mmCIF file of C-alpha atoms in Angstrom:
data_model
loop_
_atom_site.group_PDB
_atom_site.id
_atom_site.type_symbol
_atom_site.label_atom_id
_atom_site.label_comp_id
_atom_site.label_asym_id
_atom_site.label_seq_id
_atom_site.Cartn_x
_atom_site.Cartn_y
_atom_site.Cartn_z
ATOM 1 C CA UNK A 1 21.365 -38.590 51.547
ATOM 2 C CA UNK A 2 17.910 -38.998 50.015
ATOM 3 C CA UNK A 3 18.161 -41.006 46.783
ATOM 4 C CA UNK A 4 15.965 -40.770 43.708
ATOM 5 C CA UNK A 5 14.634 -44.232 44.604
ATOM 6 C CA UNK A 6 13.465 -42.801 47.946
ATOM 7 C CA UNK A 7 11.705 -39.941 46.128
ATOM 8 C CA UNK A 8 9.949 -42.496 43.896
ATOM 9 C CA UNK A 9 8.955 -44.502 46.980
ATOM 10 C CA UNK A 10 7.518 -41.309 48.479
ATOM 11 C CA UNK A 11 5.425 -40.648 45.350
ATOM 12 C CA UNK A 12 4.229 -44.240 45.388
ATOM 13 C CA UNK A 13 3.305 -44.067 49.082
ATOM 14 C CA UNK A 14 1.448 -40.814 48.417
ATOM 15 C CA UNK A 15 -0.578 -42.486 45.685
ATOM 16 C CA UNK A 16 -1.510 -45.222 48.193
ATOM 17 C CA UNK A 17 -2.469 -42.793 50.943
ATOM 18 C CA UNK A 18 -4.623 -40.669 48.593
ATOM 19 C CA UNK A 19 -6.381 -43.763 47.254
ATOM 20 C CA UNK A 20 -6.946 -45.114 50.787
ATOM 21 C CA UNK A 21 -8.295 -41.748 51.942
ATOM 22 C CA UNK A 22 -10.250 -40.839 48.827
ATOM 23 C CA UNK A 23 -13.562 -41.143 50.678
ATOM 24 C CA UNK A 24 -12.275 -39.385 53.794
ATOM 25 C CA UNK A 25 -10.975 -36.354 51.833
ATOM 26 C CA UNK A 26 -14.211 -36.195 49.861
ATOM 27 C CA UNK A 27 -16.231 -36.274 53.102
ATOM 28 C CA UNK A 28 -14.171 -33.399 54.527
ATOM 29 C CA UNK A 29 -14.668 -31.470 51.275
ATOM 30 C CA UNK A 30 -18.394 -32.240 51.118
ATOM 31 C CA UNK A 31 -18.847 -30.535 54.495
ATOM 32 C CA UNK A 32 -17.418 -27.180 53.370
ATOM 33 C CA UNK A 33 -16.519 -27.376 49.671
ATOM 34 C CA UNK A 34 -17.669 -29.008 46.455
ATOM 35 C CA UNK A 35 -16.912 -32.566 47.567
ATOM 36 C CA UNK A 36 -14.389 -33.463 44.911
ATOM 37 C CA UNK A 37 -11.032 -33.255 46.698
ATOM 38 C CA UNK A 38 -10.676 -36.999 47.373
ATOM 39 C CA UNK A 39 -11.568 -37.974 43.831
ATOM 40 C CA UNK A 40 -9.369 -35.233 42.373
ATOM 41 C CA UNK A 41 -6.250 -36.217 44.341
ATOM 42 C CA UNK A 42 -6.830 -39.915 43.639
ATOM 43 C CA UNK A 43 -7.233 -39.265 39.897
ATOM 44 C CA UNK A 44 -4.083 -37.106 39.810
ATOM 45 C CA UNK A 45 -1.860 -39.536 41.679
ATOM 46 C CA UNK A 46 -3.125 -42.582 39.794
ATOM 47 C CA UNK A 47 -1.783 -40.804 36.708
ATOM 48 C CA UNK A 48 1.474 -40.016 38.545
ATOM 49 C CA UNK A 49 1.861 -43.746 39.334
ATOM 50 C CA UNK A 50 1.217 -44.593 35.693
ATOM 51 C CA UNK A 51 3.886 -42.142 34.519
ATOM 52 C CA UNK A 52 6.428 -42.901 37.255
ATOM 53 C CA UNK A 53 8.589 -45.368 35.244
ATOM 54 C CA UNK A 54 9.015 -42.737 32.521
ATOM 55 C CA UNK A 55 9.536 -39.830 34.974
ATOM 56 C CA UNK A 56 12.164 -41.782 36.931
ATOM 57 C CA UNK A 57 14.522 -41.541 34.002
ATOM 58 C CA UNK A 58 15.064 -37.858 34.825
ATOM 59 C CA UNK A 59 16.964 -36.391 37.800
ATOM 60 C CA UNK A 60 15.008 -35.586 40.978
ATOM 61 C CA UNK A 61 14.228 -32.055 39.765
ATOM 62 C CA UNK A 62 12.880 -33.324 36.449
ATOM 63 C CA UNK A 63 10.947 -36.080 38.203
ATOM 64 C CA UNK A 64 9.174 -33.626 40.510
ATOM 65 C CA UNK A 65 8.454 -31.201 37.656
ATOM 66 C CA UNK A 66 6.931 -34.096 35.747
ATOM 67 C CA UNK A 67 4.705 -34.799 38.754
ATOM 68 C CA UNK A 68 3.633 -31.138 38.731
ATOM 69 C CA UNK A 69 2.792 -31.223 35.025
ATOM 70 C CA UNK A 70 0.819 -34.432 35.509
ATOM 71 C CA UNK A 71 -1.185 -33.040 38.436
ATOM 72 C CA UNK A 72 -2.016 -29.731 36.744
ATOM 73 C CA UNK A 73 -3.593 -31.606 33.832
ATOM 74 C CA UNK A 74 -5.452 -34.337 35.749
ATOM 75 C CA UNK A 75 -6.563 -33.105 39.184
ATOM 76 C CA UNK A 76 -9.131 -30.594 37.947
ATOM 77 C CA UNK A 77 -10.128 -28.620 41.058
ATOM 78 C CA UNK A 78 -8.173 -25.781 42.650
ATOM 79 C CA UNK A 79 -5.778 -28.400 43.996
ATOM 80 C CA UNK A 80 -4.640 -29.098 40.401
ATOM 81 C CA UNK A 81 -2.869 -25.792 39.816
ATOM 82 C CA UNK A 82 -1.909 -25.560 43.523
ATOM 83 C CA UNK A 83 -0.229 -28.965 43.856
ATOM 84 C CA UNK A 84 0.928 -28.660 40.229
ATOM 85 C CA UNK A 85 2.753 -25.447 41.113
ATOM 86 C CA UNK A 86 4.059 -26.989 44.356
ATOM 87 C CA UNK A 87 5.835 -29.836 42.550
ATOM 88 C CA UNK A 88 6.994 -27.700 39.605
ATOM 89 C CA UNK A 89 8.676 -25.201 41.952
ATOM 90 C CA UNK A 90 9.928 -27.963 44.271
ATOM 91 C CA UNK A 91 11.523 -29.651 41.255
ATOM 92 C CA UNK A 92 13.040 -26.356 40.145
ATOM 93 C CA UNK A 93 14.798 -26.057 43.520
ATOM 94 C CA UNK A 94 16.607 -29.396 43.085
ATOM 95 C CA UNK A 95 17.310 -29.264 39.351
ATOM 96 C CA UNK A 96 19.953 -31.715 38.153
ATOM 97 C CA UNK A 97 20.249 -33.544 41.513
ATOM 98 C CA UNK A 98 20.432 -37.314 41.762
ATOM 99 C CA UNK A 99 20.339 -37.238 45.580
ATOM 100 C CA UNK A 100 19.381 -34.723 48.256
ATOM 101 C CA UNK A 101 20.897 -33.584 51.548
ATOM 102 C CA UNK A 102 18.932 -31.740 54.228
ATOM 103 C CA UNK A 103 19.625 -28.328 52.651
ATOM 104 C CA UNK A 104 18.122 -29.643 49.369
ATOM 105 C CA UNK A 105 15.094 -31.069 51.187
ATOM 106 C CA UNK A 106 14.510 -27.722 52.902
ATOM 107 C CA UNK A 107 14.926 -25.873 49.576
ATOM 108 C CA UNK A 108 12.511 -28.278 47.867
ATOM 109 C CA UNK A 109 9.652 -27.789 50.333
ATOM 110 C CA UNK A 110 10.357 -24.075 50.795
ATOM 111 C CA UNK A 111 10.166 -23.455 47.027
ATOM 112 C CA UNK A 112 6.986 -25.538 46.832
ATOM 113 C CA UNK A 113 5.398 -23.472 49.611
ATOM 114 C CA UNK A 114 6.417 -20.256 47.817
ATOM 115 C CA UNK A 115 4.723 -21.549 44.671
ATOM 116 C CA UNK A 116 1.484 -22.373 46.474
ATOM 117 C CA UNK A 117 1.421 -18.967 48.192
ATOM 118 C CA UNK A 118 1.943 -17.066 44.934
ATOM 119 C CA UNK A 119 -0.550 -19.225 43.024
ATOM 120 C CA UNK A 120 -3.365 -19.216 45.589
ATOM 121 C CA UNK A 121 -2.669 -15.853 47.243
ATOM 122 C CA UNK A 122 -3.790 -17.323 50.564
ATOM 123 C CA UNK A 123 -2.372 -16.301 53.907
ATOM 124 C CA UNK A 124 -1.749 -18.246 57.082
ATOM 125 C CA UNK A 125 -5.067 -18.734 58.899
ATOM 126 C CA UNK A 126 -7.248 -18.669 55.754
ATOM 127 C CA UNK A 127 -8.058 -22.374 56.341
ATOM 128 C CA UNK A 128 -6.096 -23.753 53.377
ATOM 129 C CA UNK A 129 -3.206 -26.121 52.672
ATOM 130 C CA UNK A 130 -0.874 -23.226 53.595
ATOM 131 C CA UNK A 131 -1.858 -23.774 57.240
ATOM 132 C CA UNK A 132 -0.271 -27.248 57.186
ATOM 133 C CA UNK A 133 2.579 -26.498 54.782
ATOM 134 C CA UNK A 134 3.930 -23.340 56.456
ATOM 135 C CA UNK A 135 4.555 -24.906 59.901
ATOM 136 C CA UNK A 136 6.047 -27.959 58.162
ATOM 137 C CA UNK A 137 8.593 -25.815 56.303
ATOM 138 C CA UNK A 138 9.331 -23.835 59.485
ATOM 139 C CA UNK A 139 9.984 -27.121 61.316
ATOM 140 C CA UNK A 140 12.355 -28.233 58.539
ATOM 141 C CA UNK A 141 14.309 -24.988 58.794
ATOM 142 C CA UNK A 142 14.483 -25.197 62.602
ATOM 143 C CA UNK A 143 15.754 -28.786 62.390
ATOM 144 C CA UNK A 144 18.366 -27.742 59.847
ATOM 145 C CA UNK A 145 19.611 -24.986 62.175
ATOM 146 C CA UNK A 146 19.722 -27.447 65.072
ATOM 147 C CA UNK A 147 21.925 -29.752 62.982
ATOM 148 C CA UNK A 148 19.432 -32.626 62.887
ATOM 149 C CA UNK A 149 19.270 -35.436 60.330
ATOM 150 C CA UNK A 150 16.959 -35.491 57.296
ATOM 151 C CA UNK A 151 14.894 -38.128 59.065
ATOM 152 C CA UNK A 152 14.479 -36.073 62.259
ATOM 153 C CA UNK A 153 13.724 -32.944 60.258
ATOM 154 C CA UNK A 154 10.986 -34.622 58.206
ATOM 155 C CA UNK A 155 9.465 -36.202 61.320
ATOM 156 C CA UNK A 156 9.266 -32.764 62.924
ATOM 157 C CA UNK A 157 7.764 -31.391 59.693
ATOM 158 C CA UNK A 158 5.095 -34.100 59.560
ATOM 159 C CA UNK A 159 4.171 -33.453 63.205
ATOM 160 C CA UNK A 160 3.962 -29.709 62.524
ATOM 161 C CA UNK A 161 1.794 -30.302 59.435
ATOM 162 C CA UNK A 162 -0.522 -32.548 61.470
ATOM 163 C CA UNK A 163 -0.917 -29.874 64.146
ATOM 164 C CA UNK A 164 -1.461 -27.205 61.468
ATOM 165 C CA UNK A 165 -4.132 -29.397 59.843
ATOM 166 C CA UNK A 166 -5.955 -29.918 63.169
ATOM 167 C CA UNK A 167 -5.752 -26.199 63.888
ATOM 168 C CA UNK A 168 -7.737 -25.415 60.709
ATOM 169 C CA UNK A 169 -10.937 -26.773 62.288
ATOM 170 C CA UNK A 170 -11.843 -23.685 64.363
ATOM 171 C CA UNK A 171 -10.913 -21.289 61.535
ATOM 172 C CA UNK A 172 -13.348 -19.531 59.217
ATOM 173 C CA UNK A 173 -12.499 -20.158 55.557
ATOM 174 C CA UNK A 174 -11.390 -17.129 53.543
ATOM 175 C CA UNK A 175 -10.453 -18.833 50.245
ATOM 176 C CA UNK A 176 -12.120 -21.129 47.743
ATOM 177 C CA UNK A 177 -15.633 -22.532 47.766
ATOM 178 C CA UNK A 178 -15.591 -22.911 51.582
ATOM 179 C CA UNK A 179 -15.366 -19.125 51.982
ATOM 180 C CA UNK A 180 -18.934 -18.801 50.611
ATOM 181 C CA UNK A 181 -20.118 -20.590 53.767
ATOM 182 C CA UNK A 182 -18.727 -17.906 56.103
ATOM 183 C CA UNK A 183 -19.163 -18.914 59.751
ATOM 184 C CA UNK A 184 -20.607 -22.288 58.764
ATOM 185 C CA UNK A 185 -17.101 -23.381 57.731
ATOM 186 C CA UNK A 186 -16.039 -23.198 61.404
ATOM 187 C CA UNK A 187 -15.679 -26.590 63.118
ATOM 188 C CA UNK A 188 -14.641 -28.520 60.007
ATOM 189 C CA UNK A 189 -11.061 -29.557 59.263
ATOM 190 C CA UNK A 190 -9.809 -28.208 55.933
ATOM 191 C CA UNK A 191 -9.459 -30.934 53.257
ATOM 192 C CA UNK A 192 -6.513 -29.210 51.499
ATOM 193 C CA UNK A 193 -4.508 -29.059 54.742
ATOM 194 C CA UNK A 194 -5.319 -32.755 55.216
ATOM 195 C CA UNK A 195 -3.960 -33.795 51.815
ATOM 196 C CA UNK A 196 -0.885 -31.673 52.593
ATOM 197 C CA UNK A 197 -0.414 -33.496 55.914
ATOM 198 C CA UNK A 198 -0.535 -36.805 53.984
ATOM 199 C CA UNK A 199 2.211 -35.478 51.709
ATOM 200 C CA UNK A 200 4.428 -34.617 54.715
ATOM 201 C CA UNK A 201 3.603 -37.859 56.570
ATOM 202 C CA UNK A 202 4.627 -40.005 53.589
ATOM 203 C CA UNK A 203 7.715 -37.803 53.095
ATOM 204 C CA UNK A 204 8.812 -38.522 56.687
ATOM 205 C CA UNK A 205 8.316 -42.256 56.155
ATOM 206 C CA UNK A 206 10.074 -42.506 52.789
ATOM 207 C CA UNK A 207 12.622 -39.711 52.286
ATOM 208 C CA UNK A 208 15.256 -41.337 54.464
ATOM 209 C CA UNK B 1 -6.984 -9.614 15.005
ATOM 210 C CA UNK B 2 -6.984 -10.956 18.575
ATOM 211 C CA UNK B 3 -7.716 -14.603 19.375
ATOM 212 C CA UNK B 4 -10.149 -15.783 22.048
ATOM 213 C CA UNK B 5 -9.950 -18.740 24.459
ATOM 214 C CA UNK B 6 -13.004 -19.997 26.348
ATOM 215 C CA UNK B 7 -12.247 -21.733 29.676
ATOM 216 C CA UNK B 8 -14.956 -23.556 31.600
ATOM 217 C CA UNK B 9 -15.143 -26.404 34.123
ATOM 218 C CA UNK B 10 -17.508 -28.108 31.688
ATOM 219 C CA UNK B 11 -16.246 -29.190 28.243
ATOM 220 C CA UNK B 12 -19.800 -28.789 26.945
ATOM 221 C CA UNK B 13 -20.126 -25.223 28.257
ATOM 222 C CA UNK B 14 -16.773 -24.241 26.720
ATOM 223 C CA UNK B 15 -17.669 -25.789 23.373
ATOM 224 C CA UNK B 16 -21.179 -24.301 23.440
ATOM 225 C CA UNK B 17 -19.919 -20.805 24.179
ATOM 226 C CA UNK B 18 -17.301 -21.184 21.449
ATOM 227 C CA UNK B 19 -20.036 -22.191 19.005
ATOM 228 C CA UNK B 20 -22.272 -19.275 19.976
ATOM 229 C CA UNK B 21 -19.476 -16.690 19.829
ATOM 230 C CA UNK B 22 -18.118 -18.090 16.526
ATOM 231 C CA UNK B 23 -21.507 -17.673 14.913
ATOM 232 C CA UNK B 24 -21.568 -13.997 15.932
ATOM 233 C CA UNK B 25 -18.077 -13.465 14.531
ATOM 234 C CA UNK B 26 -19.027 -15.264 11.305
ATOM 235 C CA UNK B 27 -15.870 -17.373 11.436
ATOM 236 C CA UNK B 28 -13.569 -14.355 11.241
ATOM 237 C CA UNK B 29 -12.068 -14.774 14.740
ATOM 238 C CA UNK B 30 -9.994 -17.674 16.040
ATOM 239 C CA UNK B 31 -11.959 -18.922 19.072
ATOM 240 C CA UNK B 32 -10.714 -22.000 20.933
ATOM 241 C CA UNK B 33 -12.519 -23.924 23.719
ATOM 242 C CA UNK B 34 -10.619 -25.368 26.697
ATOM 243 C CA UNK B 35 -13.179 -26.983 28.991
ATOM 244 C CA UNK B 36 -13.007 -29.796 31.536
ATOM 245 C CA UNK B 37 -10.179 -31.911 32.898
ATOM 246 C CA UNK B 38 -10.874 -34.172 29.922
ATOM 247 C CA UNK B 39 -13.931 -34.610 27.736
ATOM 248 C CA UNK B 40 -15.844 -36.429 30.505
ATOM 249 C CA UNK B 41 -14.600 -34.793 33.703
ATOM 250 C CA UNK B 42 -15.698 -31.476 35.184
ATOM 251 C CA UNK B 43 -12.778 -29.262 36.185
ATOM 252 C CA UNK B 44 -10.002 -27.252 34.589
ATOM 253 C CA UNK B 45 -6.774 -28.448 33.002
ATOM 254 C CA UNK B 46 -3.813 -26.059 32.709
ATOM 255 C CA UNK B 47 -2.232 -28.175 29.965
ATOM 256 C CA UNK B 48 -5.417 -28.078 27.891
ATOM 257 C CA UNK B 49 -5.659 -24.296 28.372
ATOM 258 C CA UNK B 50 -1.971 -23.969 27.448
ATOM 259 C CA UNK B 51 -2.676 -25.786 24.171
ATOM 260 C CA UNK B 52 -5.657 -23.532 23.460
ATOM 261 C CA UNK B 53 -3.567 -20.392 24.087
ATOM 262 C CA UNK B 54 -1.034 -21.591 21.520
ATOM 263 C CA UNK B 55 -3.763 -22.448 19.024
ATOM 264 C CA UNK B 56 -5.448 -19.033 19.411
ATOM 265 C CA UNK B 57 -2.136 -17.124 19.435
ATOM 266 C CA UNK B 58 -2.035 -13.981 17.312
ATOM 267 C CA UNK B 59 0.169 -10.897 17.036
ATOM 268 C CA UNK B 60 -2.580 -8.808 18.595
ATOM 269 C CA UNK B 61 -2.908 -11.064 21.618
ATOM 270 C CA UNK B 62 -5.331 -13.557 23.119
ATOM 271 C CA UNK B 63 -8.279 -12.737 25.373
ATOM 272 C CA UNK B 64 -9.326 -15.451 27.845
ATOM 273 C CA UNK B 65 -12.921 -15.662 29.063
ATOM 274 C CA UNK B 66 -13.550 -18.023 31.961
ATOM 275 C CA UNK B 67 -16.165 -19.261 34.387
ATOM 276 C CA UNK B 68 -15.079 -19.426 38.036
ATOM 277 C CA UNK B 69 -12.938 -20.868 40.816
ATOM 278 C CA UNK B 70 -9.939 -22.904 39.658
ATOM 279 C CA UNK B 71 -10.376 -21.652 36.064
ATOM 280 C CA UNK B 72 -8.386 -18.561 37.093
ATOM 281 C CA UNK B 73 -5.471 -20.429 38.696
ATOM 282 C CA UNK B 74 -5.307 -23.003 35.897
ATOM 283 C CA UNK B 75 -5.256 -20.230 33.284
ATOM 284 C CA UNK B 76 -2.539 -18.317 35.149
ATOM 285 C CA UNK B 77 -0.489 -21.506 35.299
ATOM 286 C CA UNK B 78 -1.046 -22.143 31.574
ATOM 287 C CA UNK B 79 0.163 -18.615 30.782
ATOM 288 C CA UNK B 80 3.336 -19.096 32.859
ATOM 289 C CA UNK B 81 4.220 -22.118 30.725
ATOM 290 C CA UNK B 82 4.458 -19.899 27.620
ATOM 291 C CA UNK B 83 7.603 -18.000 26.548
ATOM 292 C CA UNK B 84 7.764 -14.585 28.232
ATOM 293 C CA UNK B 85 7.133 -12.458 25.125
ATOM 294 C CA UNK B 86 3.961 -14.449 24.475
ATOM 295 C CA UNK B 87 2.792 -14.183 28.116
ATOM 296 C CA UNK B 88 2.524 -10.392 27.842
ATOM 297 C CA UNK B 89 0.018 -10.629 24.991
ATOM 298 C CA UNK B 90 -2.540 -12.634 26.986
ATOM 299 C CA UNK B 91 -5.298 -10.969 28.986
ATOM 300 C CA UNK B 92 -7.710 -12.702 31.384
ATOM 301 C CA UNK B 93 -11.073 -10.953 31.206
ATOM 302 C CA UNK B 94 -13.335 -10.137 34.172
ATOM 303 C CA UNK B 95 -16.298 -10.426 31.799
ATOM 304 C CA UNK B 96 -19.179 -12.864 32.383
ATOM 305 C CA UNK B 97 -18.477 -15.923 30.249
ATOM 306 C CA UNK B 98 -21.349 -16.190 27.785
ATOM 307 C CA UNK B 99 -22.228 -12.531 27.227
ATOM 308 C CA UNK B 100 -18.562 -11.541 27.380
ATOM 309 C CA UNK B 101 -17.555 -14.113 24.763
ATOM 310 C CA UNK B 102 -20.291 -13.049 22.355
ATOM 311 C CA UNK B 103 -19.403 -9.365 22.662
ATOM 312 C CA UNK B 104 -15.663 -10.046 22.484
ATOM 313 C CA UNK B 105 -16.145 -12.103 19.317
ATOM 314 C CA UNK B 106 -18.089 -9.312 17.628
ATOM 315 C CA UNK B 107 -15.617 -6.625 18.727
ATOM 316 C CA UNK B 108 -12.639 -8.712 17.651
ATOM 317 C CA UNK B 109 -14.223 -9.477 14.284
ATOM 318 C CA UNK B 110 -14.391 -5.779 13.443
ATOM 319 C CA UNK B 111 -10.681 -5.501 14.173
ATOM 320 C CA UNK B 112 -10.686 -3.699 17.515
ATOM 321 C CA UNK B 113 -7.573 -3.991 19.686
ATOM 322 C CA UNK B 114 -7.250 -5.945 22.942
ATOM 323 C CA UNK B 115 -8.062 -3.004 25.210
ATOM 324 C CA UNK B 116 -11.256 -2.122 23.343
ATOM 325 C CA UNK B 117 -12.409 -5.719 22.992
ATOM 326 C CA UNK B 118 -11.896 -6.487 26.675
ATOM 327 C CA UNK B 119 -13.521 -3.241 27.844
ATOM 328 C CA UNK B 120 -16.612 -4.029 25.746
ATOM 329 C CA UNK B 121 -16.727 -7.612 27.046
ATOM 330 C CA UNK B 122 -16.379 -6.514 30.666
ATOM 331 C CA UNK B 123 -19.163 -3.979 30.247
ATOM 332 C CA UNK B 124 -21.439 -6.996 29.729
ATOM 333 C CA UNK B 125 -21.536 -7.448 33.505
ATOM 334 C CA UNK B 126 -23.853 -4.422 33.771
ATOM 335 C CA UNK B 127 -25.812 -5.065 30.583
ATOM 336 C CA UNK B 128 -29.613 -5.015 31.135
ATOM 337 C CA UNK B 129 -31.697 -7.890 29.802
ATOM 338 C CA UNK B 130 -35.164 -6.752 30.905
ATOM 339 C CA UNK B 131 -35.740 -3.163 29.861
#
């Protein structure tokens, strides 16, 4: 079972990874966007870290919804409402829970993905965070059907997100600022899919 | 009388447009600015917009005028945080921000309903400046 402490560790590890990769995400975004993704994610998660002691007093659902509320009011770019919606919906899927089994973990990420899709109205192949998140959720579901452990399922999800992220490079952007560049967006890895991969990577390392 | 919310990535743009539109409406319309992530950071903030929607709330509804990009998603998120009966009274306008806000303020100040105010504001996108 995944405990609330593990969820807090995940959020803490995510803050670290976004701070460590602030420059990298900004470089990716400077190539095809408005160059603020690294700073935006770092600002949002610094605030999450600040609020974590207070948010931890709630159950896992409330904790994740609190993360969503924090991100939607601090991130600023399109990733604010997108990640904000992700965590609000993810929290809604595990309302009242103090620990999670694999079915809860699948429900959490699946609801988050649904939120991002309805908020951003992007489709698979549009060169967005959906391209990393969709294969990750599919991998979670496949692992659940195969009777694997939470750990195995999240490892498969992180690997799928990494592949999905890499596969955004040859795509032409159809959403956000990058879509204004048309064919010039081809050849660059999408920054949103990269921050999503970091989310899945830290999940696989901490939600055990 | 409808209320108006101005959403921009820049707190200064939102406040400036609010000031301009308020002058045209001679203080008769509730116009609230919701710009920036905070007062020093460019971006949009769904919580800030949510607060502005509550402040501008009226029985006749609230019209939102916005700039671009994440302003739309942040506003949609802010609306979803409101109770359902209040959500239905909020309209996001396709109008250009500055011209749309000025026209909307004038139309609202003479007591026109949401549909009329928004139609007039949206018509600003084809308004000629050089005759």
